[in-house]
Short mmCIF file of C-alpha atoms and ligand atoms in Angstrom, two decimals:
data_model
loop_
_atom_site.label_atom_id
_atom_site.label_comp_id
_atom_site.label_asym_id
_atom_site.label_seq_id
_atom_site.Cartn_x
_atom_site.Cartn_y
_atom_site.Cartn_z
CA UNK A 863 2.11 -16.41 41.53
CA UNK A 864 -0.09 -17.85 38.36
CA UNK A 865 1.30 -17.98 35.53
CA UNK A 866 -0.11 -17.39 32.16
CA UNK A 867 0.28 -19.08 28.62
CA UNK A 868 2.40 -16.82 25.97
CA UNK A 869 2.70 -17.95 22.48
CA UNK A 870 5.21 -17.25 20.37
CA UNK A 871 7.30 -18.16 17.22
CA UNK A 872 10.86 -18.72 16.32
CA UNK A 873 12.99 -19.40 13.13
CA UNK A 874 15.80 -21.25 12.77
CA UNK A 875 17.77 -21.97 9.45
CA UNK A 876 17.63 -25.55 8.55
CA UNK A 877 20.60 -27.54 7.01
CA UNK A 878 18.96 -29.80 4.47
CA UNK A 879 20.36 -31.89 1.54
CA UNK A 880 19.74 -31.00 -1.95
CA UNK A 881 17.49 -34.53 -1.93
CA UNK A 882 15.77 -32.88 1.22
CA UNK A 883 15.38 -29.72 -0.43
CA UNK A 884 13.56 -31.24 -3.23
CA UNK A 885 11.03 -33.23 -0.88
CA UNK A 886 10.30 -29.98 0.81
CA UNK A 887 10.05 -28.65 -2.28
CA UNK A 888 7.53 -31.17 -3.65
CA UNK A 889 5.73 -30.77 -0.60
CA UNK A 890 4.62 -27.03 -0.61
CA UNK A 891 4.14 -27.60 -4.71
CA UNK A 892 1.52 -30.09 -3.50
CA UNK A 893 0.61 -28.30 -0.61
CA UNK A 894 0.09 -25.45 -3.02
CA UNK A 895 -1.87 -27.52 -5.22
CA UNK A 896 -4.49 -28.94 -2.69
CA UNK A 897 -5.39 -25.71 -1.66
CA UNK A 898 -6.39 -24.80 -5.16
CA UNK A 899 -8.01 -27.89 -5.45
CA UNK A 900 -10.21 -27.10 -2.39
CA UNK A 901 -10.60 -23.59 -3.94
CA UNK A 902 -12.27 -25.13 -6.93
CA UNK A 903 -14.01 -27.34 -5.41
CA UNK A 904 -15.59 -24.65 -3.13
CA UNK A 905 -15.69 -22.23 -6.28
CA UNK A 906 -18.22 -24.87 -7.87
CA UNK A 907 -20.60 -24.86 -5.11
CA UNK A 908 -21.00 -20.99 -5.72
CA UNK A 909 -18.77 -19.73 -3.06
CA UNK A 910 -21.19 -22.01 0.02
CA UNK A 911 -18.38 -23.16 2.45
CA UNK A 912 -18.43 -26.82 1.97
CA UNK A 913 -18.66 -28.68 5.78
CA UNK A 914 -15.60 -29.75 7.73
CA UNK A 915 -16.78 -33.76 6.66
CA UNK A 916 -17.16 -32.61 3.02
CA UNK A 917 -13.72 -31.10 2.58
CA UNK A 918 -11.99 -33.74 4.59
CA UNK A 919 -13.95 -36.69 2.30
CA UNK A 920 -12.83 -34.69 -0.93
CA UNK A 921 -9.19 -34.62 0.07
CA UNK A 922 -9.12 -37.95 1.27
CA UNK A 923 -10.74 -38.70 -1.89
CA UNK A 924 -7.64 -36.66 -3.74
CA UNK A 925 -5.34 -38.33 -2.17
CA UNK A 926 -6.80 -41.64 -3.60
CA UNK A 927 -6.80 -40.75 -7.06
CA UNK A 928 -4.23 -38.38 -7.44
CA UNK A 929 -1.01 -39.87 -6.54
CA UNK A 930 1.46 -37.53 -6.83
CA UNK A 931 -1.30 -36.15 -3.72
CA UNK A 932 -0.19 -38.85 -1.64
CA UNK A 933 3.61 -36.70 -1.35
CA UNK A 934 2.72 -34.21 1.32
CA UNK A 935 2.13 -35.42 4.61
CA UNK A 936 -1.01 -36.70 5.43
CA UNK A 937 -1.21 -33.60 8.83
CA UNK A 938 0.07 -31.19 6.47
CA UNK A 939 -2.73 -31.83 4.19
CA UNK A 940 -5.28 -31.51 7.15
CA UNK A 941 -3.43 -28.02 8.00
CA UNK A 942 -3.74 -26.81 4.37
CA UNK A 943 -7.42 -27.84 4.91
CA UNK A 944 -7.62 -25.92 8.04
CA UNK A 945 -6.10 -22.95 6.89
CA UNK A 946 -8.05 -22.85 4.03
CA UNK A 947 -11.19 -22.71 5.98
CA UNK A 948 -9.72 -20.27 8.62
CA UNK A 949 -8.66 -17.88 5.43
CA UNK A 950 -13.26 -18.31 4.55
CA UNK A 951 -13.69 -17.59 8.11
CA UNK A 952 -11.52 -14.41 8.18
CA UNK A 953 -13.30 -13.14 5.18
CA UNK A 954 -16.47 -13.39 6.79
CA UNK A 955 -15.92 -11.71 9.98
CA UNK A 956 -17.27 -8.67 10.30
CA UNK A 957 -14.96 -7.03 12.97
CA UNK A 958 -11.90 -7.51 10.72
CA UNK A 959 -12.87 -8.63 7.07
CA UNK A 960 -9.82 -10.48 5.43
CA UNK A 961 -9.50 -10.92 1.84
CA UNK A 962 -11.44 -13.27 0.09
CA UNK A 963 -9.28 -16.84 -0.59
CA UNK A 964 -8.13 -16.78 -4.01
CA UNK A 965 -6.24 -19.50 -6.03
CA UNK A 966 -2.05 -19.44 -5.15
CA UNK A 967 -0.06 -18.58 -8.27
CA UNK A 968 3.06 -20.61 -8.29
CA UNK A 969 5.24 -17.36 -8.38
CA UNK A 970 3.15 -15.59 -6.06
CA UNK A 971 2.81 -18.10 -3.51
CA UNK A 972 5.39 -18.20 -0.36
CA UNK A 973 6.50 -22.25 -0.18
CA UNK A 974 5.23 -23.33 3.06
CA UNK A 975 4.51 -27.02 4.67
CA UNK A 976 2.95 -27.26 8.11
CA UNK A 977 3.89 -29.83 10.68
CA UNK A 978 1.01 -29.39 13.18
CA UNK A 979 1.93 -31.94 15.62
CA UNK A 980 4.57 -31.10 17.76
CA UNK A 981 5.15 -35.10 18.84
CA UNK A 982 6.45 -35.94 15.01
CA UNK A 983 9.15 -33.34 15.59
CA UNK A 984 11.77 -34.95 18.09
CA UNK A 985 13.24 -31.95 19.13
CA UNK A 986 16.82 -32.45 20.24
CA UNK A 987 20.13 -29.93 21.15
CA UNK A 988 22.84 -31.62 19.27
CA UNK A 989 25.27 -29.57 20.77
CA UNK A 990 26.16 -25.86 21.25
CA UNK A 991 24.97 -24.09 17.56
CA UNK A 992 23.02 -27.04 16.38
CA UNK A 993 19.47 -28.93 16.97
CA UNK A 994 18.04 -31.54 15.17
CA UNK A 995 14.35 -32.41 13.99
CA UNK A 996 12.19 -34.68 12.53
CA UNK A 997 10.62 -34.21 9.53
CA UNK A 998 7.44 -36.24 7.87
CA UNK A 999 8.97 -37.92 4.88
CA UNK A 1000 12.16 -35.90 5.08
CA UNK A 1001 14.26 -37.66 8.02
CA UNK A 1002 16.14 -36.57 10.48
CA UNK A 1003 17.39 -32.50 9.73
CA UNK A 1004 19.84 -30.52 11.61
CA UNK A 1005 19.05 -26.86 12.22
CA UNK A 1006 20.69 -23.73 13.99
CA UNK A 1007 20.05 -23.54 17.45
CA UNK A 1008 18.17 -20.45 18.89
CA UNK A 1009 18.47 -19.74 22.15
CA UNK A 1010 15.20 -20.37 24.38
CA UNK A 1011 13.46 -22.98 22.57
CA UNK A 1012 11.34 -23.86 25.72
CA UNK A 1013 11.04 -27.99 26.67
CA UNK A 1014 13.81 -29.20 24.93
CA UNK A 1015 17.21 -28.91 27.32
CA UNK A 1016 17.39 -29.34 30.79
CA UNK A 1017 17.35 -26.23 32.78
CA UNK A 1018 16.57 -24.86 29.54
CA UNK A 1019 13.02 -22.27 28.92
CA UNK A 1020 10.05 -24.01 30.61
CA UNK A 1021 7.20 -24.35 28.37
CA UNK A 1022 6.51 -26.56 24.97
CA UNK A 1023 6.78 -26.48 21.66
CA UNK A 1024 3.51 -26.99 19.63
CA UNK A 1025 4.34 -27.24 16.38
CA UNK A 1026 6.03 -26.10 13.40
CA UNK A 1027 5.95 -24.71 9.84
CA UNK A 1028 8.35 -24.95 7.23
CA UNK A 1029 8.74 -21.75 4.97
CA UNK A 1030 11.24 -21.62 2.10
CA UNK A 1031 12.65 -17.55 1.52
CA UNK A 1032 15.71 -16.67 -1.04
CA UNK A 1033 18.32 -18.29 1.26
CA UNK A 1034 16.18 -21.63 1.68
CA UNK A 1035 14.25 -23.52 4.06
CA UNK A 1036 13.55 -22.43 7.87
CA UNK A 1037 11.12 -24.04 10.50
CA UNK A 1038 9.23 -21.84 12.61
CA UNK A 1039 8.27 -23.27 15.79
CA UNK A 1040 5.27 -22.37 17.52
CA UNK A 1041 6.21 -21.82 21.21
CA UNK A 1042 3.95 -21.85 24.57
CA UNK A 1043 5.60 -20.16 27.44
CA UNK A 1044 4.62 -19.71 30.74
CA UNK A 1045 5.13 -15.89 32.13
CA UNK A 1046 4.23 -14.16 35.06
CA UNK A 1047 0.89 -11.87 34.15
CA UNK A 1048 1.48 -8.08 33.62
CA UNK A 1049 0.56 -6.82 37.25
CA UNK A 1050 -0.49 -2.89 36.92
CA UNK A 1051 -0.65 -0.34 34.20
CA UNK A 1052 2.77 0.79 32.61
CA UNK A 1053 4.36 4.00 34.51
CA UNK A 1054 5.18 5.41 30.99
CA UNK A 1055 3.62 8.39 28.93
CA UNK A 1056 1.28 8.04 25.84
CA UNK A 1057 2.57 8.79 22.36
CA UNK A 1058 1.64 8.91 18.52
CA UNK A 1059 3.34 7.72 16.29
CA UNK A 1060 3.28 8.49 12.62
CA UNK A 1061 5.02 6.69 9.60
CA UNK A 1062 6.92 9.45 8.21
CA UNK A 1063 7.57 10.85 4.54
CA UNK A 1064 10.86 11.69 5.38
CA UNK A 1065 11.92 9.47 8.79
CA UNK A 1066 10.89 6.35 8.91
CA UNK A 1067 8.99 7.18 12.06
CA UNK A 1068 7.90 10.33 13.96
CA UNK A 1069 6.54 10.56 16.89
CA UNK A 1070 4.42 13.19 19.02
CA UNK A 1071 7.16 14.22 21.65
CA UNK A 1072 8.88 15.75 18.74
CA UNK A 1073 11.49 13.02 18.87
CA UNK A 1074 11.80 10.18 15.32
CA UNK A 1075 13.38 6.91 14.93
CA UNK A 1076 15.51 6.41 11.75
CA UNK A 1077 17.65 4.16 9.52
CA UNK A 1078 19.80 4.31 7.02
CA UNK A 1079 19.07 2.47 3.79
CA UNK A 1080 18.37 -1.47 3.97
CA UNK A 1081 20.98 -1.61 1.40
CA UNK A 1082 24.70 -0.28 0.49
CA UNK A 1083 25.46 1.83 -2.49
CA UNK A 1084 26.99 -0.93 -3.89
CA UNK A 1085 23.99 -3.38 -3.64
CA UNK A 1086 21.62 -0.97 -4.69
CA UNK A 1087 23.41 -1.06 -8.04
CA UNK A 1088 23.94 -4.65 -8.00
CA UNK A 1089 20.31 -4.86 -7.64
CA UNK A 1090 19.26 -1.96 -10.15
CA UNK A 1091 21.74 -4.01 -12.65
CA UNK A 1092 19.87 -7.36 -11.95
CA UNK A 1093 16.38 -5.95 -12.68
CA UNK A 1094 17.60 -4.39 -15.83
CA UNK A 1095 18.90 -8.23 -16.83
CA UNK A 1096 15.73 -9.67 -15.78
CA UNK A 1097 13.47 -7.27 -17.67
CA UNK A 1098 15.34 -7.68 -20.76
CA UNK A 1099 15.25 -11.33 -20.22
CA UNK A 1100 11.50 -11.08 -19.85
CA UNK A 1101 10.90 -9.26 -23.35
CA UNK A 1102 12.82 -11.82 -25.10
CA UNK A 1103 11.16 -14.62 -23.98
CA UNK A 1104 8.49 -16.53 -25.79
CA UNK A 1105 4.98 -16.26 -23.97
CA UNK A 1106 3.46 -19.16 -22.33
CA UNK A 1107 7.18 -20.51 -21.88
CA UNK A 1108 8.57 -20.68 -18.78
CA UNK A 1109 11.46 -18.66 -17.45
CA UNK A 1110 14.92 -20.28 -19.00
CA UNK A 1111 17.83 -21.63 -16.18
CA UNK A 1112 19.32 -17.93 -16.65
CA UNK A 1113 16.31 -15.87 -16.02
CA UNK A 1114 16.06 -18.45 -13.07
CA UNK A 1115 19.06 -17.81 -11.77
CA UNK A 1116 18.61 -13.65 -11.99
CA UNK A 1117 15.34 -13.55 -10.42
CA UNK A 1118 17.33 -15.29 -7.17
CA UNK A 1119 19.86 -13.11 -7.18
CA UNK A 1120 16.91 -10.80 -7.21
CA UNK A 1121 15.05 -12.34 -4.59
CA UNK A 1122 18.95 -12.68 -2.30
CA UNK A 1123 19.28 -9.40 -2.54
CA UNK A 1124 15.63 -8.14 -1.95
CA UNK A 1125 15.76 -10.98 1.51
CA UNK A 1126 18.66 -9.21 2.50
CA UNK A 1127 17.37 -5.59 3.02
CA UNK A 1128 14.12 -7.10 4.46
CA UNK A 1129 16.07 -8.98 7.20
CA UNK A 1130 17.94 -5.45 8.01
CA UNK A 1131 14.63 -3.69 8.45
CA UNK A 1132 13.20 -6.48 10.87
CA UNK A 1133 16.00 -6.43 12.46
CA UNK A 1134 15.46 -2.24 13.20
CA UNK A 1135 12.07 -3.18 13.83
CA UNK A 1136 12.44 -5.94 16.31
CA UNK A 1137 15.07 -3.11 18.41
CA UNK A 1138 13.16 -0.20 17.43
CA UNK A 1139 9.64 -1.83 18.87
CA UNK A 1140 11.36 -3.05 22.32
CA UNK A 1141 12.58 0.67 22.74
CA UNK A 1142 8.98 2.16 22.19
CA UNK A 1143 7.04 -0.52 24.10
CA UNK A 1144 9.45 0.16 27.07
CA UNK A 1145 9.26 3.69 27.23
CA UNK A 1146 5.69 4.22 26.44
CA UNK A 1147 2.22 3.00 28.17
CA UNK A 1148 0.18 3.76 25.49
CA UNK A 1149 0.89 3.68 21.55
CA UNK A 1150 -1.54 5.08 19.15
CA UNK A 1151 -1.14 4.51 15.39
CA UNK A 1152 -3.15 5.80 12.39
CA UNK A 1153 -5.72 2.38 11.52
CA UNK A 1154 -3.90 2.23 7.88
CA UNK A 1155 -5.56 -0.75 6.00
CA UNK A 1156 -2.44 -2.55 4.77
CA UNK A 1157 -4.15 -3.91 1.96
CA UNK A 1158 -1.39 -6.06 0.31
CA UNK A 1159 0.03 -3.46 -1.69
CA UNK A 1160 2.78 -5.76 -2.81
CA UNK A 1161 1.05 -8.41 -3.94
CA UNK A 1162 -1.20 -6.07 -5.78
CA UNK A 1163 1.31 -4.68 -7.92
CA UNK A 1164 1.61 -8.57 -9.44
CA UNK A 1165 4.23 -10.52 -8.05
CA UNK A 1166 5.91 -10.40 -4.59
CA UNK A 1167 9.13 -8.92 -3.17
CA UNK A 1168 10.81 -12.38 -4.40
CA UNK A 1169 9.30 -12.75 -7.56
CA UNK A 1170 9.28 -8.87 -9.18
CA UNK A 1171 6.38 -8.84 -11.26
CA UNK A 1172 6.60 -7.43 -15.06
CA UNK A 1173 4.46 -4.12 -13.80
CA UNK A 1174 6.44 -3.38 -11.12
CA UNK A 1175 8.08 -0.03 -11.43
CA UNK A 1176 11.64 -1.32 -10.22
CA UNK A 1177 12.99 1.03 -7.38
CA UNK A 1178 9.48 2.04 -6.45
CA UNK A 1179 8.90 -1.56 -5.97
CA UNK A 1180 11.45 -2.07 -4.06
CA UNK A 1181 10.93 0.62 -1.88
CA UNK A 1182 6.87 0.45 -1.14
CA UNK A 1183 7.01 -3.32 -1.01
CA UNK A 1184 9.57 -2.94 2.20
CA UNK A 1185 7.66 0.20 3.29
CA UNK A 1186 4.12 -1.20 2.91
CA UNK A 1187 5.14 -4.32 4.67
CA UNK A 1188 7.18 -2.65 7.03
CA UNK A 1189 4.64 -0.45 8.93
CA UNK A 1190 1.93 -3.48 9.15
CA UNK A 1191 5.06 -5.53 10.74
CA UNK A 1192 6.09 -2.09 13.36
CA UNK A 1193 1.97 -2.60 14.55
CA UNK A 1194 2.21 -6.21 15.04
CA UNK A 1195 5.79 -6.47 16.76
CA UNK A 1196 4.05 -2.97 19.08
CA UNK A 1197 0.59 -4.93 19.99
CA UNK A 1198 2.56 -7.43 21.82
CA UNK A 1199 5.71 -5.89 23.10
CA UNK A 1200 3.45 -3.30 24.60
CA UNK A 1201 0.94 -6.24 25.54
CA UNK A 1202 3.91 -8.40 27.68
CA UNK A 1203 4.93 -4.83 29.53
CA UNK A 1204 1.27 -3.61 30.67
CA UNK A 1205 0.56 -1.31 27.76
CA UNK A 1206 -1.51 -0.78 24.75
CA UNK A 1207 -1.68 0.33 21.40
CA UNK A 1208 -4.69 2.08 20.28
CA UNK A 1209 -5.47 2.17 16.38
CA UNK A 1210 -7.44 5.36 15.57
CA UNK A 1211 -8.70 6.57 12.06
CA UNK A 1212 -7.03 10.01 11.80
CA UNK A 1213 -7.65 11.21 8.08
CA UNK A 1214 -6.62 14.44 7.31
CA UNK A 1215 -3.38 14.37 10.15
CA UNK A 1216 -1.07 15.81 7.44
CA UNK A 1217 -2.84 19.23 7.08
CA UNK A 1218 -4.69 19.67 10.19
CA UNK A 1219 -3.11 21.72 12.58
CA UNK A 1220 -2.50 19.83 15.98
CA UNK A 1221 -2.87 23.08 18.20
CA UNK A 1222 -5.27 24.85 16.59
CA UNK A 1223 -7.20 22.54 14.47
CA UNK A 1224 -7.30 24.48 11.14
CA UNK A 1225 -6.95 22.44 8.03
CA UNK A 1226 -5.53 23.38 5.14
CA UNK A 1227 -3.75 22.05 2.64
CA UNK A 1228 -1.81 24.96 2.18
CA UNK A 1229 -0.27 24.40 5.69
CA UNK A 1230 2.03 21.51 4.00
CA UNK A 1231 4.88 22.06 2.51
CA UNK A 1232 7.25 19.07 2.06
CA UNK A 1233 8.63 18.14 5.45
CA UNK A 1234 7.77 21.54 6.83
CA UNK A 1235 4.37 22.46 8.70
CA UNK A 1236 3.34 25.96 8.69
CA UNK A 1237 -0.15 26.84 10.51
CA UNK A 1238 -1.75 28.64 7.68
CA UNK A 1239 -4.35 30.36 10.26
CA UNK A 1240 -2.68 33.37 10.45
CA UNK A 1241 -4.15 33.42 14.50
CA UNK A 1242 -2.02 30.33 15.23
CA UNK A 1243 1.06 29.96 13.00
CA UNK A 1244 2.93 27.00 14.32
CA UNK A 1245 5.82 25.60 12.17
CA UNK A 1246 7.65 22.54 12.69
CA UNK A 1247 8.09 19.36 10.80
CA UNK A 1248 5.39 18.23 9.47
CA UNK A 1249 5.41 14.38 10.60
CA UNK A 1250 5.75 15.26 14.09
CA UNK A 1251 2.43 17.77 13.85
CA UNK A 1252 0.41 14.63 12.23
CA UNK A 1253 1.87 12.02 15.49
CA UNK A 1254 0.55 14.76 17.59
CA UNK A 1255 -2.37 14.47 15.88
CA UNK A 1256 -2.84 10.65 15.67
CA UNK A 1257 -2.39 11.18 19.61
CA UNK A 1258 -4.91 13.47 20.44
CA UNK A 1259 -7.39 11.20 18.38
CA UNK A 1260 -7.28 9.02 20.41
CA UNK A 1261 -8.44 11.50 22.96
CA UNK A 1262 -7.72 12.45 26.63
CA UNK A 1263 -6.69 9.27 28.25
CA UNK A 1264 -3.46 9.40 26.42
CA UNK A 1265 -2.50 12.76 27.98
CA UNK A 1266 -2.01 11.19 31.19
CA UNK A 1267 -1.14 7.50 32.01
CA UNK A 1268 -2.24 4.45 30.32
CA UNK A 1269 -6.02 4.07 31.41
CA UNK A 1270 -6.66 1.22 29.53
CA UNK A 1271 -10.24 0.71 29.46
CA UNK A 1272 -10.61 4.59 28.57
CA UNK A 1273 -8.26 3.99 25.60
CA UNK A 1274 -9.79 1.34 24.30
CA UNK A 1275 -13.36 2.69 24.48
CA UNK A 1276 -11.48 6.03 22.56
CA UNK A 1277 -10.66 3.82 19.50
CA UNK A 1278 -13.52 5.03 17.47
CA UNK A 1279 -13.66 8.63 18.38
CA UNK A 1280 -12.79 10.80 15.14
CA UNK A 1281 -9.39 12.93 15.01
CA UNK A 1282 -9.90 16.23 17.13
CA UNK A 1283 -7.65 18.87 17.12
CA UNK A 1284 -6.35 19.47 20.89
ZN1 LIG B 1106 -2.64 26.31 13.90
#
């Protein structure tokens, strides 16, 4: 049998030296930096992409003249390069228009330093829990093993590693390697049934066979105070300070409690997600979601998840930043699970789900109350809970190849059809 290319991503922790953690650091600062050099520099010609050749002659340029340029890895500064025109190029395309590249703020910015060239790494197992890797101007840095890092032990996944970026989060630095496996192909459709899903007001999701997948909350009573306590410090902190100076060693040290805490619940919910998705993918062929444009509502309520920003109410922060990000992360983590077993998920714009009726198809607002759904056309008069009614729904606009089995071309053909009632 053929065998096709899969490619993936995984973390591991890495154990690095407080000297190590301060080249890393110095790296994404600069990495941070060139990008909003390149910004500028593509600001000032009025927003025309500069060429490939241009923007590599200007950073080599840079890197000339500005010295302290001259820190982050010559590859990493072609990746920042190359990201930066990839971020131009989503912007532009028309199928799936990205934001338009704006300068990084330091506090808004995730740390990040690409090594792009899998070769520099030196992958080796060091023994049962621990690797080690090879760093551009770091040295040599032990990390946690995870299991199934393909081409590196004997017997071990086959495939390669391709490379790797380094992203700092509230407990430090990890490396994410980018994977290629080789898998068998998906032979036939999946035997499963169709389903909608909908994110839920009241469960986190609800789906069309009447059935909902829950959690309990990301954090204990405990930490939810420790966290509400923390926020109150930090805003107080905030007001006293002088404007224009920057945050003193204590304010410092409460935003990372902030941030440890806020990492914390995250890494509970992907962990729900990551079980919850390989449930759903298994059982069902096709998945259809409402097309929600996750339009960074974090970010947009100034500052990130790490970084709280001054307008950010505090628990509502909290909660829609994990939400918001949450149900963009469920649709990735579904696309390919379902992908890898035969099956599909179909995105579908379904406005109005909440108050339509799925079996009659009357809409009115007056059908909602809360939780509860009560068919306001006095001819139909269904009741149940109102987040299963909009998964049905979502479902049915998708229309009729997700009553039966996963026809796949049909579904994906059906992705632009408007909501219907059934
Ligand atoms: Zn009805």
């Amino acid at each position: 049998m053929e065998l096709v290319k899969q490619a993936r991503a995984q973390v591991a922790r890495l154990e690095l030296s407080a000297a190590q953690v301060a080249v890393l650091d110095g790296q994404a600062h600069t990495a941070r930096a060139l990008w909003n050099l390149l910004h500028e520099y593509v600001t000032f010609r009025q927003g025309r992409l500069a060429t490939l050749k241009q923007c590599d002659a200007a950073i080599r340029a840079a890197r000339r003249e500005i010295d302290w340029l001259g820190r982050l890895p010559a590859q990493a500064a072609q990746a920042v390069l190359k990201t930066y025109r990839q971020a131009w190029a989503n912007f532009f395309n028309p199928e799936h228009p990205a934001e338009r590249p704006t300068f990084k703020a330091r506090f808004r910015s995730r740390p990040a330093v690409d090594v792009p060239q899998a070769r520099d790494l030196q992958i080796k197992r060091v023994n049962r829990r621990w690797g080690a890797v090879s760093l551009p101007k770091v040295g040599r840095v032990r990390f946690r093993w995870t299991a199934g890092l393909p081409g590196v032990t004997q017997g071990g996944p086959a495939g390669r590693i391709t490379g790797a970026r380094l992203v700092k989060d509230a407990f430090g630095w990890q490396i994410v390697f980018r994977t290629e496996t080789m898998a068998a192909p998906v032979t036939g459709a999946h035997p499963g049934p169709a389903v909608g899903i909908d994110r839920g007001i009241t469960v986190a999701l609800a789906l069309s066979d009447q059935t909902t997948r829950e959690h309990g909350p990301w954090l204990s009573a405990g930490e939810k105070e420790r966290l509400r306590r923390l926020e109150k410090k930090s805003a107080r902190r905030r007001g006293a300070r002088t404007p224009g100076q920057p945050a003193s060693r204590r304010l410092t040290r409460t935003y990372d409690q902030i941030a440890r805490l806020r990492a914390t619940a995250k890494r509970r919910a992907v962990d729900w997600q990551h079980r919850t998705t390989t449930e759903l993918a298994a059982t069902f062929s096709v998945v259809v979601v409402e097309d929600l444009k996750i339009t960074n509502m974090v970010r947009s309520a100034k500052g990130t998840i790490e970084r709280p920003g001054r307008n950010v109410r505090q628990k509502a922060g909290l909660n829609r930043a994990i939400t918001g990000e949450a149900w963009g992360r469920t649709v990735t983590l579904l696309e390919y699970k379902t992908r890898d077993r035969g099956g599909l998920v179909v995105k579908v714009p379904a406005p109005g789900t909440s108050q339509t009726c799925h079996r009659c198809g009357h809409r009115d607002p007056a059908s909602r109350d809360g939780t509860r759904f009560s068919c306001a056309n006095p001819g139909c008069g269904w009741t149940g809970h109102a987040d299963t009614n909009a998964a049905i729904n979502i479902r049915n606009a998708a229309g009729t190849v997700v009553s039966g089995r996963g026809d796949l071309g049909a579904a994906r053909s059906a992705k632009r059809q408007p909501p219907r009632a059934a």
